[in-house]
XYZ file of C-alpha atoms in Angstrom:
555
model
C -39.168 -152.067 84.297
C -38.865 -155.772 85.096
C -41.886 -155.700 87.396
C -44.064 -153.861 84.861
C -43.062 -156.207 82.049
C -43.730 -159.218 84.269
C -47.255 -158.061 85.090
C -47.979 -157.348 81.422
C -46.646 -160.785 80.515
C -48.808 -162.495 83.167
C -51.933 -160.516 82.258
C -51.522 -161.129 78.540
C -50.783 -164.821 79.040
C -53.883 -165.319 81.187
C -56.038 -163.433 78.682
C -54.783 -165.420 75.697
C -55.108 -168.648 77.686
C -58.737 -167.971 78.600
C -59.696 -167.073 75.048
C -57.671 -170.038 73.804
C -59.706 -172.395 75.977
C -62.932 -170.741 74.825
C -62.043 -171.142 71.160
C -60.883 -174.735 71.684
C -64.133 -175.647 73.432
C -66.181 -173.961 70.705
C -64.057 -175.691 68.091
C -64.542 -179.059 69.778
C -68.331 -178.875 69.566
C -68.078 -177.401 66.056
C -66.039 -180.443 64.969
C -68.729 -182.761 66.330
C -71.375 -180.896 64.293
C -69.197 -180.965 61.175
C -68.662 -184.706 61.497
C -72.428 -185.278 61.450
C -72.942 -182.705 58.699
C -70.272 -183.868 56.248
C -69.768 -187.532 56.965
C -66.402 -189.249 57.121
C -65.499 -188.860 53.433
C -66.154 -185.124 53.055
C -64.813 -184.410 56.516
C -61.533 -185.892 55.276
C -61.662 -183.711 52.153
C -62.349 -180.660 54.332
C -59.310 -181.489 56.474
C -57.091 -181.758 53.397
C -57.260 -178.020 52.683
C -55.392 -177.164 55.882
C -51.893 -178.345 54.829
C -52.154 -176.049 51.789
C -53.504 -173.230 53.930
C -50.714 -173.699 56.497
C -48.019 -173.402 53.826
C -49.581 -170.267 52.334
C -50.112 -168.587 55.707
C -46.533 -169.374 56.701
C -45.322 -167.503 53.617
C -47.452 -164.369 53.884
C -48.381 -164.059 57.567
C -46.647 -166.114 60.229
C -43.126 -164.710 59.928
C -44.128 -161.077 59.458
C -46.450 -161.212 62.485
C -43.698 -162.313 64.860
C -41.164 -159.948 63.271
C -43.525 -156.984 63.671
C -44.129 -157.805 67.322
C -40.375 -157.921 68.018
C -39.376 -154.788 66.108
C -42.283 -152.706 67.407
C -41.600 -153.834 70.996
C -37.941 -152.800 70.708
C -39.002 -149.293 69.555
C -41.993 -148.819 71.801
C -40.208 -146.504 74.236
C -38.473 -144.368 71.603
C -39.660 -140.855 72.545
C -37.664 -139.160 69.803
C -39.534 -141.088 67.131
C -42.952 -142.099 68.531
C -44.284 -143.104 65.108
C -41.337 -145.361 64.252
C -43.127 -148.571 65.198
C -46.266 -147.548 63.328
C -44.289 -146.834 60.146
C -42.662 -150.256 60.354
C -46.126 -151.772 60.799
C -47.319 -150.064 57.591
C -44.251 -151.230 55.635
C -44.546 -154.799 56.922
C -48.270 -154.899 56.151
C -47.754 -153.697 52.578
C -45.129 -156.393 51.957
C -47.269 -159.117 53.535
C -50.383 -158.069 51.601
C -48.434 -158.185 48.334
C -47.371 -161.756 49.122
C -50.923 -162.733 50.115
C -52.434 -161.380 46.886
C -49.708 -163.059 44.813
C -50.355 -166.423 46.515
C -54.090 -165.886 46.098
C -53.724 -165.503 42.335
C -51.258 -168.385 42.003
C -53.400 -170.827 43.986
C -56.613 -169.746 42.240
C -55.150 -170.370 38.791
C -53.334 -173.573 39.780
C -55.833 -175.053 42.247
C -56.412 -178.148 40.135
C -52.685 -178.852 39.780
C -52.164 -178.472 43.559
C -55.133 -180.741 44.303
C -53.927 -183.502 41.955
C -50.148 -183.423 42.373
C -49.621 -182.125 45.916
C -52.679 -183.206 47.906
C -53.475 -186.068 45.498
C -57.238 -185.457 45.705
C -58.776 -183.919 42.564
C -62.130 -183.202 44.240
C -60.374 -180.656 46.459
C -60.074 -178.107 43.609
C -63.237 -175.999 44.262
C -62.527 -175.838 47.989
C -58.996 -174.561 47.412
C -60.414 -171.780 45.243
C -62.846 -170.785 47.983
C -59.996 -170.782 50.490
C -58.033 -168.189 48.485
C -60.803 -165.625 49.086
C -59.727 -164.871 52.652
C -55.928 -164.743 52.147
C -55.686 -160.891 52.180
C -58.037 -160.608 55.170
C -56.119 -163.244 57.116
C -52.855 -161.478 56.254
C -54.108 -158.095 57.476
C -55.359 -159.637 60.732
C -51.981 -161.303 61.306
C -50.134 -157.988 60.858
C -52.516 -156.112 63.160
C -52.163 -158.819 65.805
C -48.378 -158.550 65.466
C -48.648 -154.810 66.114
C -50.714 -155.374 69.259
C -48.347 -158.063 70.513
C -45.516 -155.579 69.964
C -47.132 -152.937 72.166
C -47.983 -155.793 74.570
C -51.746 -155.379 74.398
C -53.174 -158.886 74.061
C -56.859 -157.969 74.377
C -57.503 -157.419 70.673
C -55.697 -160.566 69.383
C -57.464 -162.568 72.074
C -60.888 -161.282 71.100
C -60.081 -161.815 67.424
C -59.903 -165.566 68.000
C -63.321 -165.584 69.652
C -64.906 -163.363 66.970
C -63.581 -165.588 64.199
C -64.857 -168.770 65.814
C -68.288 -167.351 66.639
C -68.954 -165.960 63.153
C -67.767 -169.181 61.550
C -70.080 -171.311 63.670
C -73.070 -168.968 63.215
C -72.608 -168.913 59.435
C -72.238 -172.681 58.982
C -75.020 -173.547 61.407
C -77.376 -170.893 60.027
C -76.892 -171.883 56.383
C -76.779 -175.662 56.782
C -79.447 -176.055 59.474
C -81.839 -173.139 58.924
C -81.586 -172.040 55.278
C -80.581 -175.223 53.416
C -81.524 -178.183 55.617
C -80.991 -181.567 54.050
C -78.254 -180.393 51.644
C -75.856 -182.953 50.221
C -72.507 -183.538 51.962
C -70.732 -181.916 49.002
C -72.774 -178.725 49.368
C -72.274 -178.751 53.118
C -68.527 -179.052 52.587
C -68.622 -175.900 50.466
C -70.593 -174.178 53.228
C -67.973 -175.238 55.784
C -65.126 -173.806 53.686
C -67.085 -170.584 53.156
C -67.478 -170.559 56.942
C -63.690 -170.325 57.218
C -63.778 -167.313 54.890
C -66.587 -165.610 56.830
C -64.764 -166.121 60.125
C -61.503 -164.655 58.813
C -63.213 -161.693 57.121
C -65.275 -160.894 60.223
C -62.249 -160.993 62.516
C -60.344 -158.798 60.037
C -63.053 -156.108 60.113
C -63.028 -156.250 63.914
C -59.236 -155.832 63.935
C -59.310 -152.899 61.519
C -61.993 -151.121 63.564
C -60.102 -151.542 66.850
C -56.832 -150.457 65.233
C -58.477 -147.303 63.846
C -59.786 -146.449 67.319
C -56.346 -147.056 68.818
C -54.545 -144.891 66.249
C -57.071 -142.072 66.662
C -56.468 -142.087 70.412
C -52.698 -142.259 69.967
C -52.660 -139.337 67.533
C -54.769 -137.247 69.931
C -52.359 -137.954 72.799
C -49.336 -137.141 70.646
C -50.803 -133.814 69.573
C -51.447 -132.879 73.198
C -47.864 -133.700 74.117
C -46.475 -131.642 71.251
C -48.808 -128.757 72.133
C -47.613 -128.647 75.751
C -43.934 -128.843 74.862
C -44.094 -126.116 72.215
C -46.876 -123.874 73.476
C -44.586 -120.885 73.832
C -42.759 -121.316 70.529
C -45.349 -122.096 67.858
C -49.062 -122.097 67.125
C -51.342 -125.070 67.459
C -51.480 -125.443 63.700
C -47.711 -125.876 63.575
C -47.895 -128.435 66.329
C -50.428 -130.525 64.416
C -48.234 -130.405 61.352
C -45.300 -131.451 63.517
C -47.226 -134.601 64.468
C -47.845 -135.316 60.794
C -44.210 -134.623 59.988
C -43.146 -137.097 62.657
C -45.131 -139.820 60.915
C -43.992 -138.887 57.394
C -40.370 -138.475 58.464
C -37.712 -140.498 56.630
C -38.006 -144.205 57.291
C -35.696 -145.858 59.802
C -33.639 -147.998 57.442
C -32.158 -150.006 60.274
C -35.641 -150.881 61.491
C -36.735 -151.890 57.996
C -33.681 -154.085 57.504
C -34.247 -155.663 60.917
C -37.916 -156.270 60.082
C -37.135 -157.838 56.703
C -34.345 -160.000 58.126
C -36.469 -161.276 61.005
C -39.505 -161.862 58.793
C -37.530 -163.742 56.152
C -35.659 -165.961 58.610
C -38.806 -166.721 60.609
C -40.719 -167.476 57.414
C -38.015 -169.844 56.164
C -37.900 -171.594 59.536
C -41.648 -172.068 59.797
C -41.997 -172.984 56.128
C -39.320 -175.601 56.638
C -41.224 -176.996 59.608
C -44.531 -176.924 57.736
C -43.043 -178.731 54.751
C -41.440 -181.344 56.997
C -44.778 -181.907 58.711
C -46.351 -182.409 55.297
C -43.601 -184.876 54.383
C -44.211 -186.678 57.663
C -47.911 -186.889 56.822
C -47.051 -188.790 53.645
C -44.122 -190.822 54.996
C -45.674 -192.263 58.153
C -48.425 -194.306 56.428
C -45.906 -195.357 53.748
C -43.392 -196.589 56.330
C -46.141 -198.431 58.209
C -47.076 -200.189 54.976
C -43.433 -201.254 54.646
C -43.646 -202.628 58.158
C -46.533 -204.866 57.060
C -49.693 -202.858 57.697
C -52.341 -202.577 55.035
C -53.097 -199.163 53.551
C -56.268 -198.859 55.606
C -54.490 -199.898 58.821
C -51.654 -197.429 58.216
C -54.043 -194.517 57.706
C -56.055 -195.586 60.746
C -52.945 -195.621 62.945
C -51.940 -192.186 61.679
C -55.466 -190.883 62.277
C -55.499 -192.217 65.833
C -52.117 -190.615 66.572
C -52.800 -187.165 65.096
C -56.545 -186.863 65.523
C -56.994 -188.450 68.926
C -53.768 -188.695 70.924
C -52.332 -185.300 70.038
C -55.653 -183.607 70.684
C -55.143 -184.502 74.354
C -51.422 -183.739 74.448
C -51.800 -180.323 72.820
C -54.861 -179.135 74.746
C -52.839 -177.925 77.785
C -50.427 -176.216 75.370
C -52.961 -173.373 75.140
C -51.198 -171.997 78.219
C -47.660 -172.384 76.868
C -48.646 -171.093 73.420
C -50.121 -167.966 75.015
C -46.963 -167.525 77.074
C -44.828 -167.996 73.953
C -46.725 -165.340 71.988
C -46.239 -162.783 74.782
C -42.625 -163.749 75.450
C -41.384 -162.648 72.015
C -42.112 -158.895 72.383
C -41.194 -158.937 76.095
C -37.798 -160.458 75.377
C -37.323 -158.139 72.391
C -37.976 -155.100 74.619
C -35.634 -156.364 77.327
C -32.970 -157.219 74.749
C -33.207 -153.746 73.171
C -32.845 -152.150 76.631
C -29.900 -154.376 77.551
C -31.844 -155.787 80.508
C -30.045 -159.104 80.917
C -31.719 -159.626 84.273
C -35.197 -159.535 82.749
C -34.149 -162.028 80.066
C -32.787 -164.339 82.746
C -35.972 -164.087 84.785
C -38.095 -164.817 81.710
C -36.063 -167.942 80.965
C -36.365 -169.192 84.552
C -40.077 -168.355 84.533
C -40.644 -170.344 81.344
C -38.703 -173.378 82.550
C -40.407 -173.355 85.940
C -44.028 -173.201 84.858
C -43.671 -175.301 81.711
C -42.118 -178.063 83.800
C -44.839 -177.829 86.447
C -47.548 -178.069 83.777
C -45.698 -180.816 81.907
C -45.218 -182.969 85.013
C -48.911 -182.614 85.849
C -49.982 -183.688 82.352
C -47.451 -186.523 82.255
C -48.761 -187.938 85.503
C -52.425 -187.649 84.552
C -51.991 -189.138 81.068
C -49.894 -191.996 82.440
C -52.521 -192.864 85.032
C -55.713 -192.221 83.037
C -54.471 -192.464 79.438
C -56.149 -195.803 78.749
C -59.438 -194.629 80.255
C -59.359 -191.445 78.153
C -58.832 -193.457 74.974
C -61.658 -195.870 75.752
C -64.189 -193.370 77.088
C -63.703 -190.356 74.795
C -62.740 -192.020 71.498
C -63.683 -195.660 72.180
C -60.220 -196.646 70.951
C -57.674 -198.714 72.875
C -54.831 -197.668 70.570
C -55.395 -193.988 71.379
C -55.006 -194.807 75.076
C -51.795 -196.752 74.469
C -50.296 -193.914 72.451
C -51.333 -191.406 75.105
C -49.616 -193.363 77.890
C -46.434 -193.742 75.831
C -46.302 -190.095 74.742
C -47.200 -188.718 78.175
C -43.450 -188.285 78.764
C -43.454 -185.844 75.846
C -45.443 -183.180 77.712
C -42.689 -181.350 79.686
C -40.365 -181.173 76.680
C -43.168 -180.271 74.259
C -44.351 -177.329 76.355
C -40.847 -176.195 77.312
C -39.597 -176.214 73.710
C -42.382 -173.829 72.689
C -41.399 -171.240 75.292
C -37.633 -171.557 74.797
C -37.963 -171.190 71.032
C -39.952 -167.993 71.543
C -37.272 -166.622 73.867
C -34.549 -167.264 71.296
C -36.680 -165.677 68.570
C -37.323 -162.692 70.844
C -33.556 -162.192 71.109
C -33.473 -161.998 67.282
C -31.507 -165.242 67.046
C -33.919 -166.855 64.633
C -31.105 -168.649 62.813
C -30.294 -170.477 66.057
C -33.868 -171.645 66.543
C -33.928 -172.652 62.872
C -30.826 -174.858 63.231
C -32.059 -176.439 66.461
C -35.484 -177.135 64.953
C -33.870 -178.607 61.838
C -31.729 -180.980 63.894
C -34.710 -182.072 65.996
C -36.925 -182.703 62.985
C -34.062 -184.465 61.229
C -33.827 -186.951 64.096
C -37.565 -187.599 63.872
C -37.391 -188.178 60.113
C -34.448 -190.580 60.587
C -36.447 -192.614 63.114
C -39.404 -192.553 60.752
C -37.495 -193.789 57.702
C -35.072 -196.249 59.308
C -36.756 -197.619 62.424
C -40.471 -197.740 61.581
C -40.169 -200.145 58.593
C -38.327 -202.620 60.851
C -39.849 -202.160 64.290
C -43.187 -200.438 63.732
C -44.984 -197.620 65.487
C -43.301 -198.075 68.854
C -39.958 -196.803 67.517
C -41.640 -193.796 65.927
C -43.081 -192.808 69.315
C -39.620 -193.169 70.848
C -38.275 -191.008 68.026
C -40.756 -188.292 68.941
C -39.511 -188.316 72.525
C -35.835 -188.291 71.521
C -36.235 -185.440 69.020
C -38.180 -183.246 71.461
C -35.701 -183.920 74.269
C -32.802 -183.067 71.957
C -34.435 -179.778 70.982
C -34.861 -178.713 74.616
C -31.271 -179.681 75.505
C -29.808 -177.719 72.582
C -31.905 -174.639 73.418
C -30.867 -174.765 77.079
C -27.205 -175.068 76.068
C -27.516 -171.950 73.941
C -29.277 -170.009 76.718
C -26.803 -171.188 79.371
C -24.857 -167.858 79.565
C -28.030 -166.090 80.690
C -28.258 -168.314 83.771
C -25.141 -166.756 85.259
C -25.813 -164.267 88.039
C -23.517 -161.514 89.205
C -22.766 -161.605 92.909
C -24.791 -163.123 95.711
C -27.558 -160.499 95.588
C -29.962 -162.427 93.374
C -33.684 -162.834 93.786
C -35.315 -166.204 94.215
C -37.007 -165.747 90.852
C -33.581 -165.670 89.180
C -32.572 -169.097 90.469
C -33.731 -172.455 89.205
C -34.115 -175.027 91.972
C -34.246 -178.593 90.574
C -35.490 -180.055 93.864
C -38.521 -177.748 94.078
C -39.192 -177.518 90.360
C -38.625 -181.149 89.284
C -38.174 -183.616 92.153
C -40.957 -182.488 94.511
C -43.600 -182.045 91.741
C -42.703 -185.515 90.432
C -43.117 -187.022 93.897
C -46.517 -185.349 94.191
C -47.819 -187.539 91.353
C -48.080 -190.480 93.801
C -50.593 -188.883 96.222
C -52.395 -187.365 93.225
C -52.751 -190.820 91.698
C -54.022 -192.358 94.937
C -56.598 -189.611 95.475
C -57.730 -189.526 91.825
C -58.001 -193.313 91.500
C -59.995 -193.500 94.722
C -62.355 -190.766 93.539
C -62.684 -192.502 90.151
C -63.769 -195.756 91.792
C -66.053 -193.964 94.247
C -67.751 -191.890 91.544
C -68.114 -195.038 89.430
C -70.060 -196.660 92.260
C -72.192 -193.531 92.685
C -72.918 -192.697 89.046
C -72.797 -196.154 87.558
C -71.255 -196.325 84.086
C -71.136 -192.563 83.412
C -67.400 -192.739 82.769
C -67.028 -189.187 81.449
C -68.336 -187.776 84.741
C -66.030 -190.104 86.660
C -63.016 -188.990 84.605
C -63.937 -185.339 85.092
C -64.136 -185.766 88.874
C -60.842 -187.700 88.906
C -59.153 -184.991 86.835
C -60.345 -182.236 89.173
C -59.124 -184.176 92.219
C -55.773 -184.893 90.533
C -55.194 -181.210 89.706
C -56.406 -179.992 93.115
C -54.077 -182.295 95.058
C -51.195 -181.369 92.745
C -51.786 -177.618 93.138
C -52.118 -177.912 96.921
C -48.899 -179.915 97.083
C -47.064 -177.319 94.999
C -48.106 -174.521 97.337
C -47.263 -176.527 100.461
C -43.793 -177.458 99.190
C -43.071 -173.943 97.925
C -42.734 -175.118 94.326
C -45.459 -172.681 93.256
C -45.982 -169.122 94.472
C -48.495 -166.445 93.608
C -45.787 -164.097 92.345
C -44.791 -164.580 88.728
C -41.760 -162.317 88.969
C -40.649 -160.177 91.904
C -43.099 -157.510 92.833
C -40.440 -155.342 94.466
C -39.076 -152.186 93.029
C -37.131 -152.896 89.907
C -33.410 -153.033 90.322
C -31.148 -151.240 87.929
C -30.136 -153.630 85.189
C -26.460 -154.593 85.039
C -24.516 -153.276 82.067
C -24.809 -155.364 78.935
C -21.784 -157.371 77.965
């Protein structure tokens, strides 16, 4: 069981990572086109709809998606009730759709109030109304993706991201460039928001079609199984009706309660985080003004931090985010089966590879952070922030995976408390330190809060690190020397090789700094990967490929 789950986890993570990189690259070029199409003012207005959208999606989609994936994964191998997971999917979807339609009506009728009093930008009203159009479609896609994550089939959710991005880009480019060239920035902004709607609706239709095909195939297989088992007792007609009866059988109340509890706690947690992020958006410029910055300077600093620096820091998180999405149903399945060994291996796996990725990114951003800021964004401040926050990478990536593991164990209240404490520390730094000492203390606050979150999560997961007896696989042990010390020491030869290649390519290509940075980055990663393999810090096996060992009894 452990080996099969490990391979599914690796395959799904790689698939989501590849599609994540594709969508991020497409989105990067799409943002460049939007900047030219809308101009700075309307690009800012376009960006202002996303805090409202994030809050609404958190309420009707984010929590129910994760809850569905967990509950369905825990019931995937229930042979006595093969339609149990599907019934829970239908119930969860109905509840989520009701919330989405309710929020759609509320935001449509109160769009002007939200634009003036919450976002503080009255011109945002028509764009908020357009945004409400795709709420039900986005909700349905989220539920279907949760179902596929639960059965650990990441192909459809992965393709959904690509379909959404492609249709959005085709619509906006086709309308603004081919059908209505030379339109005003205001009209183009409407087109861009309608592009969001077209992307969500298109991906929803794709999801519904693939789900219908999947259910048709599943029903056919179930009927065949019932026919074989009861061929001597009843006719084929009775067997078909038995399949229908299995689906219409009384609802598993325990599963429904579990689904509602998980969905509500996850929704509260993520809504809390979303609201705190919105508060941070307002507080940071205000605290910088108290420090002595002008209003324009404060907004510029915030824009550099969120729009430039974090775009670099979060780009590698495509890998950890994909891992986190797949970890939830995998941990839920292992937890339901009482497979403590699989949970332990998943924790060690997450720590190992998140640290390896984080150390790589920390080293590269420390060495080339200033060059990235100057070359890509032509901004020295972005480079300074990137160098300072490079230490954030290991903890940022690790926290994502550990939070997903805790959520997969249905301990969402624990992840909620840990997240609340971490964000509370960040808000304290923001309100008390920034007005006196400026932006530098806020960056330190980010590091402290993320480090605290990782420490608290590791303390909670500590009992799962204990192994029974001496017969433990290598994948069940965490080795600080190989996983932390040796990768950190490898940064020195990586730096020497990358810096040398940067200077050499600069002499060859002249002032083409982007090409030089690309070559230096490839050299840095290649030397790091080679060093990991040579030192044994990285192996080709994700989890043991041997025959699965019988899981120890659950305590």
